[in-house]
């Protein structure tokens, strides 16, 4: 970013912490962008003529007489069709070999959509993964994270979902992505011949953590451009939002704010909601769907980050290794898509809701039987059948390597019902049983 | 607070997120509204602390780009709601601006629209006569708002008694036309139009007294109406971890409850959830009147991406509207989802002001704020002898799903119904996930309610409810025994006790909110199914071994479930009933 004539320059830094510095200056706007000794920074507090700046790359080596240049605007991104196929850093600067993007300059983190101008989401996203399409159906305009421990293959599943989702644009917001994962995404998209519809904003583990705070807003500003202006179906991938929240806590901590639960800032809910609520279905056809990753520590969802996320997003997808079949599955108990009601049984076959529920209920019976077994009790005939059902259900439907269409998923479920249970045990509406119960 | 003609002015001197410090040149009041001038727009804010000549204001908008030195105009009044005909069917933001009247797809900072059409004409009919003595809240006349008799009242701000000097004749008048002139003791004349303003954080007290609630408010949700009823003018809350069904439950209540007016405050929750209401309510029928649900509903939407300070205001705006309609002698149902977001908004501000924090960094006075809010609900006798009520149900979103946290604990002290959603029930898709053992309705202990219930439903009703609760409790104990001792370590009787409670659970507690028939169960149907279930529980059944019990009861439950899914008393319903009878016969001892 070059310096221009109207920019105001100050050199009296009065206070420096690890993430912020305070400069004596006038005419400063809240959230204004500035360069401190050449590093990007943003105004986070103004008291009289003292402006406190959050320096994204950290304050190491910044002297008290460093040049502070105020840019007269908050952080922006130049949007245009030329974004497609490009890779950027957290500031929206190209990190591939391509040229600077020309286009309209937009402030990131812009205003919210008027709720009465939203449309109720109703367009199904199919992924071929039954753990998603059958049990936790996704809809355009939805926001949903993977809740997963760091060792699980969430980025792989996410890339797979993104490629199968038939989106017009896929926007990757890489937040503290390892270099390996970054290259993985790049390869997968390239091999699928999808690079022209991908836009990436990436902060890797090698970059300063506070820079991460810019990535989701950059990604979502680009998403809004394509969804509003071009009426496209945009899929935004944000991985890993836990690292985003960690960056928030670093800043609030440096600003001496009173932390609430798990040393997270008291505003964590609002901060995350502002991002996730960018997911939207517009009346004119464009949409932004957000699929995110929230890594957990030891599966603990009561930690403030997954907890607040769960309260904001429209469900969550849990990955778990099923040791009995030796595969990663989408856990049917803890996963949930809250928007599925809008499409299942309406855009899919009428028996979908009841089949889905019955299967999960029977799977729960199997879990109870397993507990009994572990406690050394005898199993009833029903328990035995439930266990066998669960094993096949897991392998044929829950495993993430399943790739079939929804109709086929329903057929498989009915077949398993018929194989292991009586109609009374399955307990679905009679008219549906009459229609779909497998004939001998 | 004194309304003065000369308003104080000020200049911005500091900005920390949405907290702005204003240097003032004159008197300011706590909670006074002011407007910060920012390149052509005026951003609304509220005074939340005063220190010398510095007013600390919370801005109801994003503060991006604000600079020290910007001018501030103080309004001379607190945050007020405009009240008048035309509020029903509206979708508001937290400050009662009409969202539909806003122009763009995105919310523009400082775009403040009127709460209702100020140019609209209404058919007015006088109710008071010249010479009548009136006071705050007296009914002067009425207009027909969506088939609801909307009373035009003497302003709530009046103090003492007034005489009606003149009143408009029946006819068509504009909202802002004077429809009456009132004269005070001092001879001062007060012109009254159909619009009045009220500071939302103050309770409207235009009533004589608040009795204890004594009438059931039917919701069509079995686990509420039958087991833990809410009452007209009652208070309740629904705490539960994310995804446990708070919103689905509240939406079911908002669609089905026996209320004249429903006010839904979406407080810091998902925009897509209010879009559900916007989309469905104009289409769905009010089961009580057959008119469209939207006609009786007002939605206040401060979704989680809207400014935090306006989130706090939104619940008060909703309450003020509720009080306005209650004063017309109407049954108002007020729902807020989620009150935790409101508490968090308070926490964010309190932290920015560097106040000494209470538990979990919430402000120290949180319990008082919550209790004060809930106390505004209630059934009241108006000064003309009629009753009106506000039934309030709020959801609570406890951090980590742990009920030992300040918002849940503070709410538990004031709300009389407790509908605890259990993660375990939600995980096993036993919806609604209300835990039948933890939850309670204190009203069920009120002799006055017991009396009305027994009269309204059937003479032994309260006894039957106790019986159901007993079965559930004993079933839980039996389940624990079976878990510890194993299926064959307990008697067949223990299995029977367990399975009878499973019948109550599956048929009375569980209810499919997404099934057209099952979603709403009118009281008469609830009574019918309770009789059925209790009859099953009282039937003597003989089994040779415990292994026969489980498959047998699965069939019992399946038949009863089919009844729940069938139109009440339809041929299908009867057929499953007969089937059930047959199943019961099979195991008759002897
Ligand atoms: N009565 C019900 N019948 C069927 N499904 C239900 C019922 N209640 C809840 N659900 C399911 O649970 C999901 C979550 O419910 P809901 O949105 O009400 O949770 P919540 O408690 O409001 O969560 P949050 O605190 O995150 O807002 C729903 O989308 C639906 O799939
Ligand atoms: Mg909810």
mmCIF file of N, CA and C in Angstrom, chain A residues 27-31 45-48 74 107-109 111-121 141 224 258 260-261 266-267 269-270 273 277 282 302 306-307 310-314 316 332-333 338 341 360 372 377-378 380 382 424 428-430, chain B residues 13-15 17 21 54 63-68 99-100 102 104-107 240-243 268-272 275-276 278-280 304-306 308 311 341 344 347-348 351 397-400 483-488 514-515 554-555 562 576:
data_model
loop_
_atom_site.group_PDB
_atom_site.id
_atom_site.type_symbol
_atom_site.label_atom_id
_atom_site.label_comp_id
_atom_site.label_asym_id
_atom_site.label_seq_id
_atom_site.Cartn_x
_atom_site.Cartn_y
_atom_site.Cartn_z
ATOM 1 N N UNK A 27 -8.279 13.636 14.115
ATOM 2 C CA UNK A 27 -9.025 13.330 12.901
ATOM 3 C C UNK A 27 -9.051 11.855 12.563
ATOM 4 N N UNK A 28 -8.856 11.025 13.583
ATOM 5 C CA UNK A 28 -8.814 9.587 13.345
ATOM 6 C C UNK A 28 -10.221 8.994 13.449
ATOM 7 N N UNK A 29 -10.589 8.118 12.532
ATOM 8 C CA UNK A 29 -11.908 7.490 12.556
ATOM 9 C C UNK A 29 -11.834 6.118 13.204
ATOM 10 N N UNK A 30 -12.922 5.727 13.836
ATOM 11 C CA UNK A 30 -12.943 4.410 14.465
ATOM 12 C C UNK A 30 -12.856 3.320 13.392
ATOM 13 N N UNK A 31 -12.063 2.298 13.670
ATOM 14 C CA UNK A 31 -11.827 1.171 12.742
ATOM 15 C C UNK A 31 -11.025 1.576 11.510
ATOM 16 N N UNK A 45 -9.531 1.793 19.459
ATOM 17 C CA UNK A 45 -9.959 2.603 20.596
ATOM 18 C C UNK A 45 -9.477 4.031 20.383
ATOM 19 N N UNK A 46 -10.346 4.989 20.673
ATOM 20 C CA UNK A 46 -9.915 6.384 20.592
ATOM 21 C C UNK A 46 -10.326 7.078 21.887
ATOM 22 N N UNK A 47 -9.374 7.700 22.560
ATOM 23 C CA UNK A 47 -9.711 8.536 23.708
ATOM 24 C C UNK A 47 -9.062 9.892 23.454
ATOM 25 N N UNK A 48 -9.902 10.894 23.259
ATOM 26 C CA UNK A 48 -9.423 12.244 22.912
ATOM 27 C C UNK A 48 -8.473 12.152 21.708
ATOM 28 N N UNK A 74 -11.500 2.185 6.458
ATOM 29 C CA UNK A 74 -11.265 0.916 7.142
ATOM 30 C C UNK A 74 -10.775 -0.100 6.103
ATOM 31 N N UNK A 107 -15.323 -1.777 1.608
ATOM 32 C CA UNK A 107 -14.932 -1.992 3.004
ATOM 33 C C UNK A 107 -15.337 -3.406 3.396
ATOM 34 N N UNK A 108 -14.462 -4.104 4.080
ATOM 35 C CA UNK A 108 -14.834 -5.445 4.530
ATOM 36 C C UNK A 108 -15.634 -5.326 5.832
ATOM 37 N N UNK A 109 -16.351 -6.380 6.190
ATOM 38 C CA UNK A 109 -17.166 -6.337 7.405
ATOM 39 C C UNK A 109 -18.297 -5.335 7.269
ATOM 40 N N UNK A 111 -22.339 -3.892 6.230
ATOM 41 C CA UNK A 111 -23.599 -4.017 6.961
ATOM 42 C C UNK A 111 -24.312 -5.361 6.755
ATOM 43 N N UNK A 112 -25.292 -5.622 7.618
ATOM 44 C CA UNK A 112 -26.045 -6.874 7.554
ATOM 45 C C UNK A 112 -27.200 -6.748 6.571
ATOM 46 N N UNK A 113 -27.628 -7.898 6.094
ATOM 47 C CA UNK A 113 -28.799 -7.930 5.226
ATOM 48 C C UNK A 113 -30.044 -7.670 6.089
ATOM 49 N N UNK A 114 -30.920 -6.841 5.595
ATOM 50 C CA UNK A 114 -32.205 -6.641 6.265
ATOM 51 C C UNK A 114 -32.942 -7.989 6.287
ATOM 52 N N UNK A 115 -33.295 -8.479 7.471
ATOM 53 C CA UNK A 115 -33.897 -9.823 7.511
ATOM 54 C C UNK A 115 -35.144 -9.970 6.635
ATOM 55 N N UNK A 116 -35.907 -8.906 6.436
ATOM 56 C CA UNK A 116 -37.096 -9.053 5.585
ATOM 57 C C UNK A 116 -36.735 -9.150 4.097
ATOM 58 N N UNK A 117 -35.470 -8.889 3.776
ATOM 59 C CA UNK A 117 -35.050 -9.025 2.370
ATOM 60 C C UNK A 117 -34.417 -10.388 2.110
ATOM 61 N N UNK A 118 -34.355 -11.221 3.137
ATOM 62 C CA UNK A 118 -33.832 -12.566 2.925
ATOM 63 C C UNK A 118 -34.933 -13.458 2.401
ATOM 64 N N UNK A 119 -34.506 -14.522 1.778
ATOM 65 C CA UNK A 119 -35.483 -15.511 1.357
ATOM 66 C C UNK A 119 -35.279 -16.746 2.222
ATOM 67 N N UNK A 120 -36.351 -17.462 2.480
ATOM 68 C CA UNK A 120 -36.194 -18.688 3.251
ATOM 69 C C UNK A 120 -35.421 -19.692 2.400
ATOM 70 N N UNK A 121 -34.311 -20.227 2.958
ATOM 71 C CA UNK A 121 -33.522 -21.176 2.164
ATOM 72 C C UNK A 121 -34.371 -22.398 1.807
ATOM 73 N N UNK A 141 -27.509 -21.159 1.671
ATOM 74 C CA UNK A 141 -27.805 -20.082 2.614
ATOM 75 C C UNK A 141 -27.616 -20.513 4.052
ATOM 76 N N UNK A 224 -19.985 -11.939 -0.921
ATOM 77 C CA UNK A 224 -21.132 -11.045 -1.115
ATOM 78 C C UNK A 224 -21.136 -10.453 -2.533
ATOM 79 N N UNK A 258 -11.886 -7.664 30.326
ATOM 80 C CA UNK A 258 -12.151 -8.737 31.280
ATOM 81 C C UNK A 258 -12.595 -9.962 30.498
ATOM 82 N N UNK A 260 -14.301 -13.534 29.620
ATOM 83 C CA UNK A 260 -15.353 -14.374 30.194
ATOM 84 C C UNK A 260 -14.893 -15.818 30.054
ATOM 85 N N UNK A 261 -15.803 -16.747 29.866
ATOM 86 C CA UNK A 261 -15.461 -18.158 29.938
ATOM 87 C C UNK A 261 -14.259 -18.542 29.037
ATOM 88 N N UNK A 266 -15.801 -11.346 26.118
ATOM 89 C CA UNK A 266 -17.248 -11.401 26.380
ATOM 90 C C UNK A 266 -18.066 -11.204 25.119
ATOM 91 N N UNK A 267 -17.427 -10.660 24.078
ATOM 92 C CA UNK A 267 -18.170 -10.391 22.847
ATOM 93 C C UNK A 267 -18.035 -11.518 21.831
ATOM 94 N N UNK A 269 -19.620 -14.231 21.170
ATOM 95 C CA UNK A 269 -20.849 -14.604 20.473
ATOM 96 C C UNK A 269 -21.141 -13.623 19.338
ATOM 97 N N UNK A 270 -21.108 -12.326 19.658
ATOM 98 C CA UNK A 270 -21.402 -11.314 18.631
ATOM 99 C C UNK A 270 -20.359 -11.321 17.535
ATOM 100 N N UNK A 273 -21.013 -14.338 15.379
ATOM 101 C CA UNK A 273 -22.307 -14.242 14.705
ATOM 102 C C UNK A 273 -22.242 -13.281 13.523
ATOM 103 N N UNK A 277 -23.503 -14.954 10.164
ATOM 104 C CA UNK A 277 -24.780 -14.456 9.646
ATOM 105 C C UNK A 277 -24.671 -13.895 8.238
ATOM 106 N N UNK A 282 -30.517 -14.914 -1.046
ATOM 107 C CA UNK A 282 -31.144 -13.684 -1.529
ATOM 108 C C UNK A 282 -32.363 -14.020 -2.375
ATOM 109 N N UNK A 302 -18.245 -28.151 25.223
ATOM 110 C CA UNK A 302 -18.699 -27.144 26.177
ATOM 111 C C UNK A 302 -17.708 -25.984 26.259
ATOM 112 N N UNK A 306 -16.602 -23.802 20.598
ATOM 113 C CA UNK A 306 -17.664 -24.596 19.979
ATOM 114 C C UNK A 306 -19.042 -24.269 20.568
ATOM 115 N N UNK A 307 -19.080 -23.943 21.835
ATOM 116 C CA UNK A 307 -20.371 -23.652 22.471
ATOM 117 C C UNK A 307 -21.029 -22.441 21.809
ATOM 118 N N UNK A 310 -22.043 -23.251 18.248
ATOM 119 C CA UNK A 310 -23.259 -24.060 18.168
ATOM 120 C C UNK A 310 -24.519 -23.223 18.334
ATOM 121 N N UNK A 311 -24.419 -22.189 19.139
ATOM 122 C CA UNK A 311 -25.571 -21.314 19.353
ATOM 123 C C UNK A 311 -25.831 -20.401 18.151
ATOM 124 N N UNK A 312 -24.835 -20.289 17.264
ATOM 125 C CA UNK A 312 -24.968 -19.361 16.139
ATOM 126 C C UNK A 312 -25.312 -20.095 14.843
ATOM 127 N N UNK A 313 -24.631 -21.227 14.623
ATOM 128 C CA UNK A 313 -24.753 -21.893 13.334
ATOM 129 C C UNK A 313 -26.042 -22.703 13.253
ATOM 130 N N UNK A 314 -26.351 -23.129 12.052
ATOM 131 C CA UNK A 314 -27.558 -23.921 11.852
ATOM 132 C C UNK A 314 -27.204 -25.392 11.856
ATOM 133 N N UNK A 316 -24.416 -28.621 13.249
ATOM 134 C CA UNK A 316 -22.999 -28.933 13.200
ATOM 135 C C UNK A 316 -22.836 -30.370 12.725
ATOM 136 N N UNK A 332 -24.329 -39.639 13.863
ATOM 137 C CA UNK A 332 -25.737 -39.244 13.734
ATOM 138 C C UNK A 332 -26.327 -38.655 15.008
ATOM 139 N N UNK A 333 -25.704 -38.900 16.142
ATOM 140 C CA UNK A 333 -26.269 -38.368 17.389
ATOM 141 C C UNK A 333 -25.963 -36.895 17.556
ATOM 142 N N UNK A 338 -30.088 -27.910 10.995
ATOM 143 C CA UNK A 338 -31.384 -27.378 11.396
ATOM 144 C C UNK A 338 -32.237 -26.951 10.234
ATOM 145 N N UNK A 341 -35.286 -29.496 7.721
ATOM 146 C CA UNK A 341 -36.751 -29.501 7.662
ATOM 147 C C UNK A 341 -37.302 -28.813 6.421
ATOM 148 N N UNK A 360 -31.990 -43.460 13.034
ATOM 149 C CA UNK A 360 -31.173 -42.939 14.132
ATOM 150 C C UNK A 360 -31.658 -43.512 15.472
ATOM 151 N N UNK A 372 -24.803 -52.218 27.437
ATOM 152 C CA UNK A 372 -25.169 -53.408 28.200
ATOM 153 C C UNK A 372 -24.076 -54.451 28.103
ATOM 154 N N UNK A 377 -23.741 -57.601 30.672
ATOM 155 C CA UNK A 377 -25.080 -58.180 30.723
ATOM 156 C C UNK A 377 -25.384 -58.975 29.462
ATOM 157 N N UNK A 378 -26.360 -59.853 29.589
ATOM 158 C CA UNK A 378 -26.788 -60.624 28.422
ATOM 159 C C UNK A 378 -27.588 -59.740 27.488
ATOM 160 N N UNK A 380 -30.594 -59.281 24.586
ATOM 161 C CA UNK A 380 -31.804 -59.899 24.079
ATOM 162 C C UNK A 380 -31.646 -60.063 22.581
ATOM 163 N N UNK A 382 -33.491 -58.736 20.415
ATOM 164 C CA UNK A 382 -33.621 -57.407 19.815
ATOM 165 C C UNK A 382 -32.278 -56.666 19.826
ATOM 166 N N UNK A 424 -43.413 -53.014 13.519
ATOM 167 C CA UNK A 424 -43.717 -52.354 14.798
ATOM 168 C C UNK A 424 -42.447 -51.804 15.431
ATOM 169 N N UNK A 428 -42.774 -46.457 11.835
ATOM 170 C CA UNK A 428 -42.973 -45.333 10.901
ATOM 171 C C UNK A 428 -44.460 -45.300 10.546
ATOM 172 N N UNK A 429 -44.924 -44.145 10.098
ATOM 173 C CA UNK A 429 -46.319 -44.016 9.663
ATOM 174 C C UNK A 429 -46.714 -45.178 8.753
ATOM 175 N N UNK A 430 -47.886 -45.761 9.014
ATOM 176 C CA UNK A 430 -48.266 -46.981 8.322
ATOM 177 C C UNK A 430 -48.302 -46.827 6.808
ATOM 178 N N UNK B 13 -15.808 12.480 22.315
ATOM 179 C CA UNK B 13 -14.416 12.595 22.736
ATOM 180 C C UNK B 13 -13.701 11.251 22.817
ATOM 181 N N UNK B 14 -14.436 10.161 22.769
ATOM 182 C CA UNK B 14 -13.774 8.858 22.797
ATOM 183 C C UNK B 14 -14.668 7.783 22.193
ATOM 184 N N UNK B 15 -14.049 6.737 21.649
ATOM 185 C CA UNK B 15 -14.822 5.652 21.030
ATOM 186 C C UNK B 15 -14.155 4.318 21.361
ATOM 187 N N UNK B 17 -15.400 0.572 20.596
ATOM 188 C CA UNK B 17 -16.456 -0.226 19.981
ATOM 189 C C UNK B 17 -17.744 0.597 19.976
ATOM 190 N N UNK B 21 -17.874 8.183 24.235
ATOM 191 C CA UNK B 21 -17.835 9.152 25.327
ATOM 192 C C UNK B 21 -18.100 10.524 24.728
ATOM 193 N N UNK B 54 -18.910 14.267 31.145
ATOM 194 C CA UNK B 54 -18.792 13.214 30.130
ATOM 195 C C UNK B 54 -20.002 12.271 30.221
ATOM 196 N N UNK B 63 -20.088 1.806 14.921
ATOM 197 C CA UNK B 63 -19.434 3.106 15.136
ATOM 198 C C UNK B 63 -18.287 3.322 14.167
ATOM 199 N N UNK B 64 -18.198 2.508 13.154
ATOM 200 C CA UNK B 64 -17.104 2.629 12.190
ATOM 201 C C UNK B 64 -17.045 4.059 11.631
ATOM 202 N N UNK B 65 -15.859 4.637 11.635
ATOM 203 C CA UNK B 65 -15.669 5.960 11.045
ATOM 204 C C UNK B 65 -15.988 7.127 11.968
ATOM 205 N N UNK B 66 -16.556 6.875 13.144
ATOM 206 C CA UNK B 66 -16.810 7.991 14.065
ATOM 207 C C UNK B 66 -15.480 8.608 14.480
ATOM 208 N N UNK B 67 -15.516 9.931 14.676
ATOM 209 C CA UNK B 67 -14.287 10.633 15.054
ATOM 210 C C UNK B 67 -14.543 11.536 16.244
ATOM 211 N N UNK B 68 -13.517 11.774 17.048
ATOM 212 C CA UNK B 68 -13.659 12.753 18.119
ATOM 213 C C UNK B 68 -14.022 14.101 17.507
ATOM 214 N N UNK B 99 -39.019 -2.689 9.481
ATOM 215 C CA UNK B 99 -37.999 -3.236 8.575
ATOM 216 C C UNK B 99 -38.475 -3.246 7.124
ATOM 217 N N UNK B 100 -39.771 -3.450 6.931
ATOM 218 C CA UNK B 100 -40.282 -3.509 5.559
ATOM 219 C C UNK B 100 -40.244 -2.145 4.872
ATOM 220 N N UNK B 102 -37.833 -0.065 5.113
ATOM 221 C CA UNK B 102 -36.467 0.314 4.748
ATOM 222 C C UNK B 102 -36.216 -0.058 3.297
ATOM 223 N N UNK B 104 -33.099 -0.598 1.203
ATOM 224 C CA UNK B 104 -32.124 -1.472 0.561
ATOM 225 C C UNK B 104 -32.195 -2.921 0.999
ATOM 226 N N UNK B 105 -31.363 -3.730 0.366
ATOM 227 C CA UNK B 105 -31.208 -5.127 0.763
ATOM 228 C C UNK B 105 -30.412 -5.185 2.067
ATOM 229 N N UNK B 106 -29.455 -4.261 2.187
ATOM 230 C CA UNK B 106 -28.641 -4.206 3.404
ATOM 231 C C UNK B 106 -29.167 -3.104 4.320
ATOM 232 N N UNK B 107 -28.974 -3.304 5.622
ATOM 233 C CA UNK B 107 -29.423 -2.311 6.592
ATOM 234 C C UNK B 107 -28.501 -1.098 6.525
ATOM 235 N N UNK B 240 -31.739 -24.421 27.735
ATOM 236 C CA UNK B 240 -31.297 -25.652 27.086
ATOM 237 C C UNK B 240 -30.080 -25.388 26.235
ATOM 238 N N UNK B 241 -29.219 -26.394 26.106
ATOM 239 C CA UNK B 241 -28.031 -26.241 25.277
ATOM 240 C C UNK B 241 -28.412 -26.009 23.821
ATOM 241 N N UNK B 242 -27.445 -25.644 23.005
ATOM 242 C CA UNK B 242 -27.785 -25.368 21.606
ATOM 243 C C UNK B 242 -28.311 -26.616 20.925
ATOM 244 N N UNK B 243 -29.300 -26.387 20.081
ATOM 245 C CA UNK B 243 -29.856 -27.497 19.326
ATOM 246 C C UNK B 243 -30.808 -28.382 20.095
ATOM 247 N N UNK B 268 -31.048 -11.406 19.288
ATOM 248 C CA UNK B 268 -29.685 -11.880 19.077
ATOM 249 C C UNK B 268 -29.614 -13.310 18.586
ATOM 250 N N UNK B 269 -30.622 -13.764 17.848
ATOM 251 C CA UNK B 269 -30.567 -15.128 17.316
ATOM 252 C C UNK B 269 -30.459 -15.078 15.787
ATOM 253 N N UNK B 270 -30.670 -16.225 15.148
ATOM 254 C CA UNK B 270 -30.394 -16.344 13.720
ATOM 255 C C UNK B 270 -31.426 -15.626 12.849
ATOM 256 N N UNK B 271 -30.927 -14.974 11.811
ATOM 257 C CA UNK B 271 -31.838 -14.293 10.892
ATOM 258 C C UNK B 271 -32.742 -15.298 10.177
ATOM 259 N N UNK B 272 -32.196 -16.451 9.818
ATOM 260 C CA UNK B 272 -33.026 -17.424 9.094
ATOM 261 C C UNK B 272 -34.235 -17.864 9.908
ATOM 262 N N UNK B 275 -36.840 -15.332 9.408
ATOM 263 C CA UNK B 275 -37.329 -15.484 8.037
ATOM 264 C C UNK B 275 -38.387 -16.598 7.985
ATOM 265 N N UNK B 276 -38.187 -17.639 8.788
ATOM 266 C CA UNK B 276 -39.214 -18.692 8.896
ATOM 267 C C UNK B 276 -40.559 -18.059 9.260
ATOM 268 N N UNK B 278 -41.456 -14.838 9.003
ATOM 269 C CA UNK B 278 -41.922 -13.942 7.939
ATOM 270 C C UNK B 278 -42.583 -14.733 6.819
ATOM 271 N N UNK B 279 -42.013 -15.904 6.534
ATOM 272 C CA UNK B 279 -42.505 -16.689 5.415
ATOM 273 C C UNK B 279 -43.787 -17.431 5.770
ATOM 274 N N UNK B 280 -43.813 -18.003 6.979
ATOM 275 C CA UNK B 280 -44.923 -18.888 7.310
ATOM 276 C C UNK B 280 -46.133 -18.174 7.901
ATOM 277 N N UNK B 304 -28.591 -11.723 15.453
ATOM 278 C CA UNK B 304 -27.287 -11.677 16.131
ATOM 279 C C UNK B 304 -26.265 -10.799 15.427
ATOM 280 N N UNK B 305 -26.492 -10.493 14.147
ATOM 281 C CA UNK B 305 -25.533 -9.635 13.450
ATOM 282 C C UNK B 305 -25.939 -8.173 13.505
ATOM 283 N N UNK B 306 -27.044 -7.885 14.176
ATOM 284 C CA UNK B 306 -27.451 -6.486 14.308
ATOM 285 C C UNK B 306 -26.778 -5.900 15.550
ATOM 286 N N UNK B 308 -25.370 -4.640 18.968
ATOM 287 C CA UNK B 308 -25.569 -5.259 20.278
ATOM 288 C C UNK B 308 -26.434 -4.419 21.219
ATOM 289 N N UNK B 311 -29.953 -4.811 20.826
ATOM 290 C CA UNK B 311 -30.423 -6.104 21.283
ATOM 291 C C UNK B 311 -31.023 -5.975 22.677
ATOM 292 N N UNK B 341 -28.892 -13.614 25.211
ATOM 293 C CA UNK B 341 -28.204 -12.677 24.310
ATOM 294 C C UNK B 341 -28.349 -11.259 24.830
ATOM 295 N N UNK B 344 -25.960 -10.945 27.571
ATOM 296 C CA UNK B 344 -24.606 -10.794 27.022
ATOM 297 C C UNK B 344 -24.369 -9.382 26.520
ATOM 298 N N UNK B 347 -23.467 -7.497 29.355
ATOM 299 C CA UNK B 347 -22.116 -7.827 29.768
ATOM 300 C C UNK B 347 -21.079 -7.091 28.910
ATOM 301 N N UNK B 348 -21.319 -7.051 27.605
ATOM 302 C CA UNK B 348 -20.366 -6.377 26.729
ATOM 303 C C UNK B 348 -20.207 -4.913 27.124
ATOM 304 N N UNK B 351 -18.458 -4.468 30.529
ATOM 305 C CA UNK B 351 -17.015 -4.672 30.403
ATOM 306 C C UNK B 351 -16.323 -3.461 29.791
ATOM 307 N N UNK B 397 -29.996 -19.513 26.981
ATOM 308 C CA UNK B 397 -28.958 -20.316 26.313
ATOM 309 C C UNK B 397 -27.741 -20.400 27.219
ATOM 310 N N UNK B 398 -27.727 -21.334 28.140
ATOM 311 C CA UNK B 398 -26.636 -21.381 29.113
ATOM 312 C C UNK B 398 -25.312 -21.790 28.476
ATOM 313 N N UNK B 399 -24.248 -21.094 28.872
ATOM 314 C CA UNK B 399 -22.920 -21.402 28.329
ATOM 315 C C UNK B 399 -22.571 -22.853 28.641
ATOM 316 N N UNK B 400 -22.154 -23.577 27.630
ATOM 317 C CA UNK B 400 -21.756 -24.954 27.814
ATOM 318 C C UNK B 400 -22.914 -25.856 28.230
ATOM 319 N N UNK B 483 -30.418 -50.787 34.536
ATOM 320 C CA UNK B 483 -29.058 -50.475 34.112
ATOM 321 C C UNK B 483 -28.017 -51.082 35.029
ATOM 322 N N UNK B 484 -28.325 -51.049 36.322
ATOM 323 C CA UNK B 484 -27.344 -51.552 37.283
ATOM 324 C C UNK B 484 -27.356 -53.075 37.349
ATOM 325 N N UNK B 485 -28.568 -53.638 37.406
ATOM 326 C CA UNK B 485 -28.679 -55.077 37.670
ATOM 327 C C UNK B 485 -28.818 -55.927 36.413
ATOM 328 N N UNK B 486 -29.091 -55.286 35.293
ATOM 329 C CA UNK B 486 -29.264 -56.052 34.063
ATOM 330 C C UNK B 486 -30.702 -56.491 33.893
ATOM 331 N N UNK B 487 -31.054 -56.807 32.637
ATOM 332 C CA UNK B 487 -32.431 -57.181 32.319
ATOM 333 C C UNK B 487 -32.940 -58.338 33.162
ATOM 334 N N UNK B 488 -32.071 -59.320 33.359
ATOM 335 C CA UNK B 488 -32.542 -60.497 34.086
ATOM 336 C C UNK B 488 -32.251 -60.398 35.582
ATOM 337 N N UNK B 514 -43.151 -31.109 13.504
ATOM 338 C CA UNK B 514 -43.171 -30.926 12.057
ATOM 339 C C UNK B 514 -44.235 -31.785 11.375
ATOM 340 N N UNK B 515 -45.067 -32.462 12.179
ATOM 341 C CA UNK B 515 -46.157 -33.227 11.591
ATOM 342 C C UNK B 515 -47.420 -32.389 11.673
ATOM 343 N N UNK B 554 -43.502 -52.206 22.445
ATOM 344 C CA UNK B 554 -43.201 -51.512 21.179
ATOM 345 C C UNK B 554 -44.467 -51.464 20.326
ATOM 346 N N UNK B 555 -45.235 -52.555 20.374
ATOM 347 C CA UNK B 555 -46.472 -52.582 19.577
ATOM 348 C C UNK B 555 -47.519 -51.647 20.161
ATOM 349 N N UNK B 562 -49.601 -44.045 16.159
ATOM 350 C CA UNK B 562 -50.400 -43.872 14.946
ATOM 351 C C UNK B 562 -51.647 -43.047 15.265
ATOM 352 N N UNK B 576 -56.793 -47.549 14.798
ATOM 353 C CA UNK B 576 -55.623 -47.817 15.637
ATOM 354 C C UNK B 576 -56.037 -48.035 17.091
#
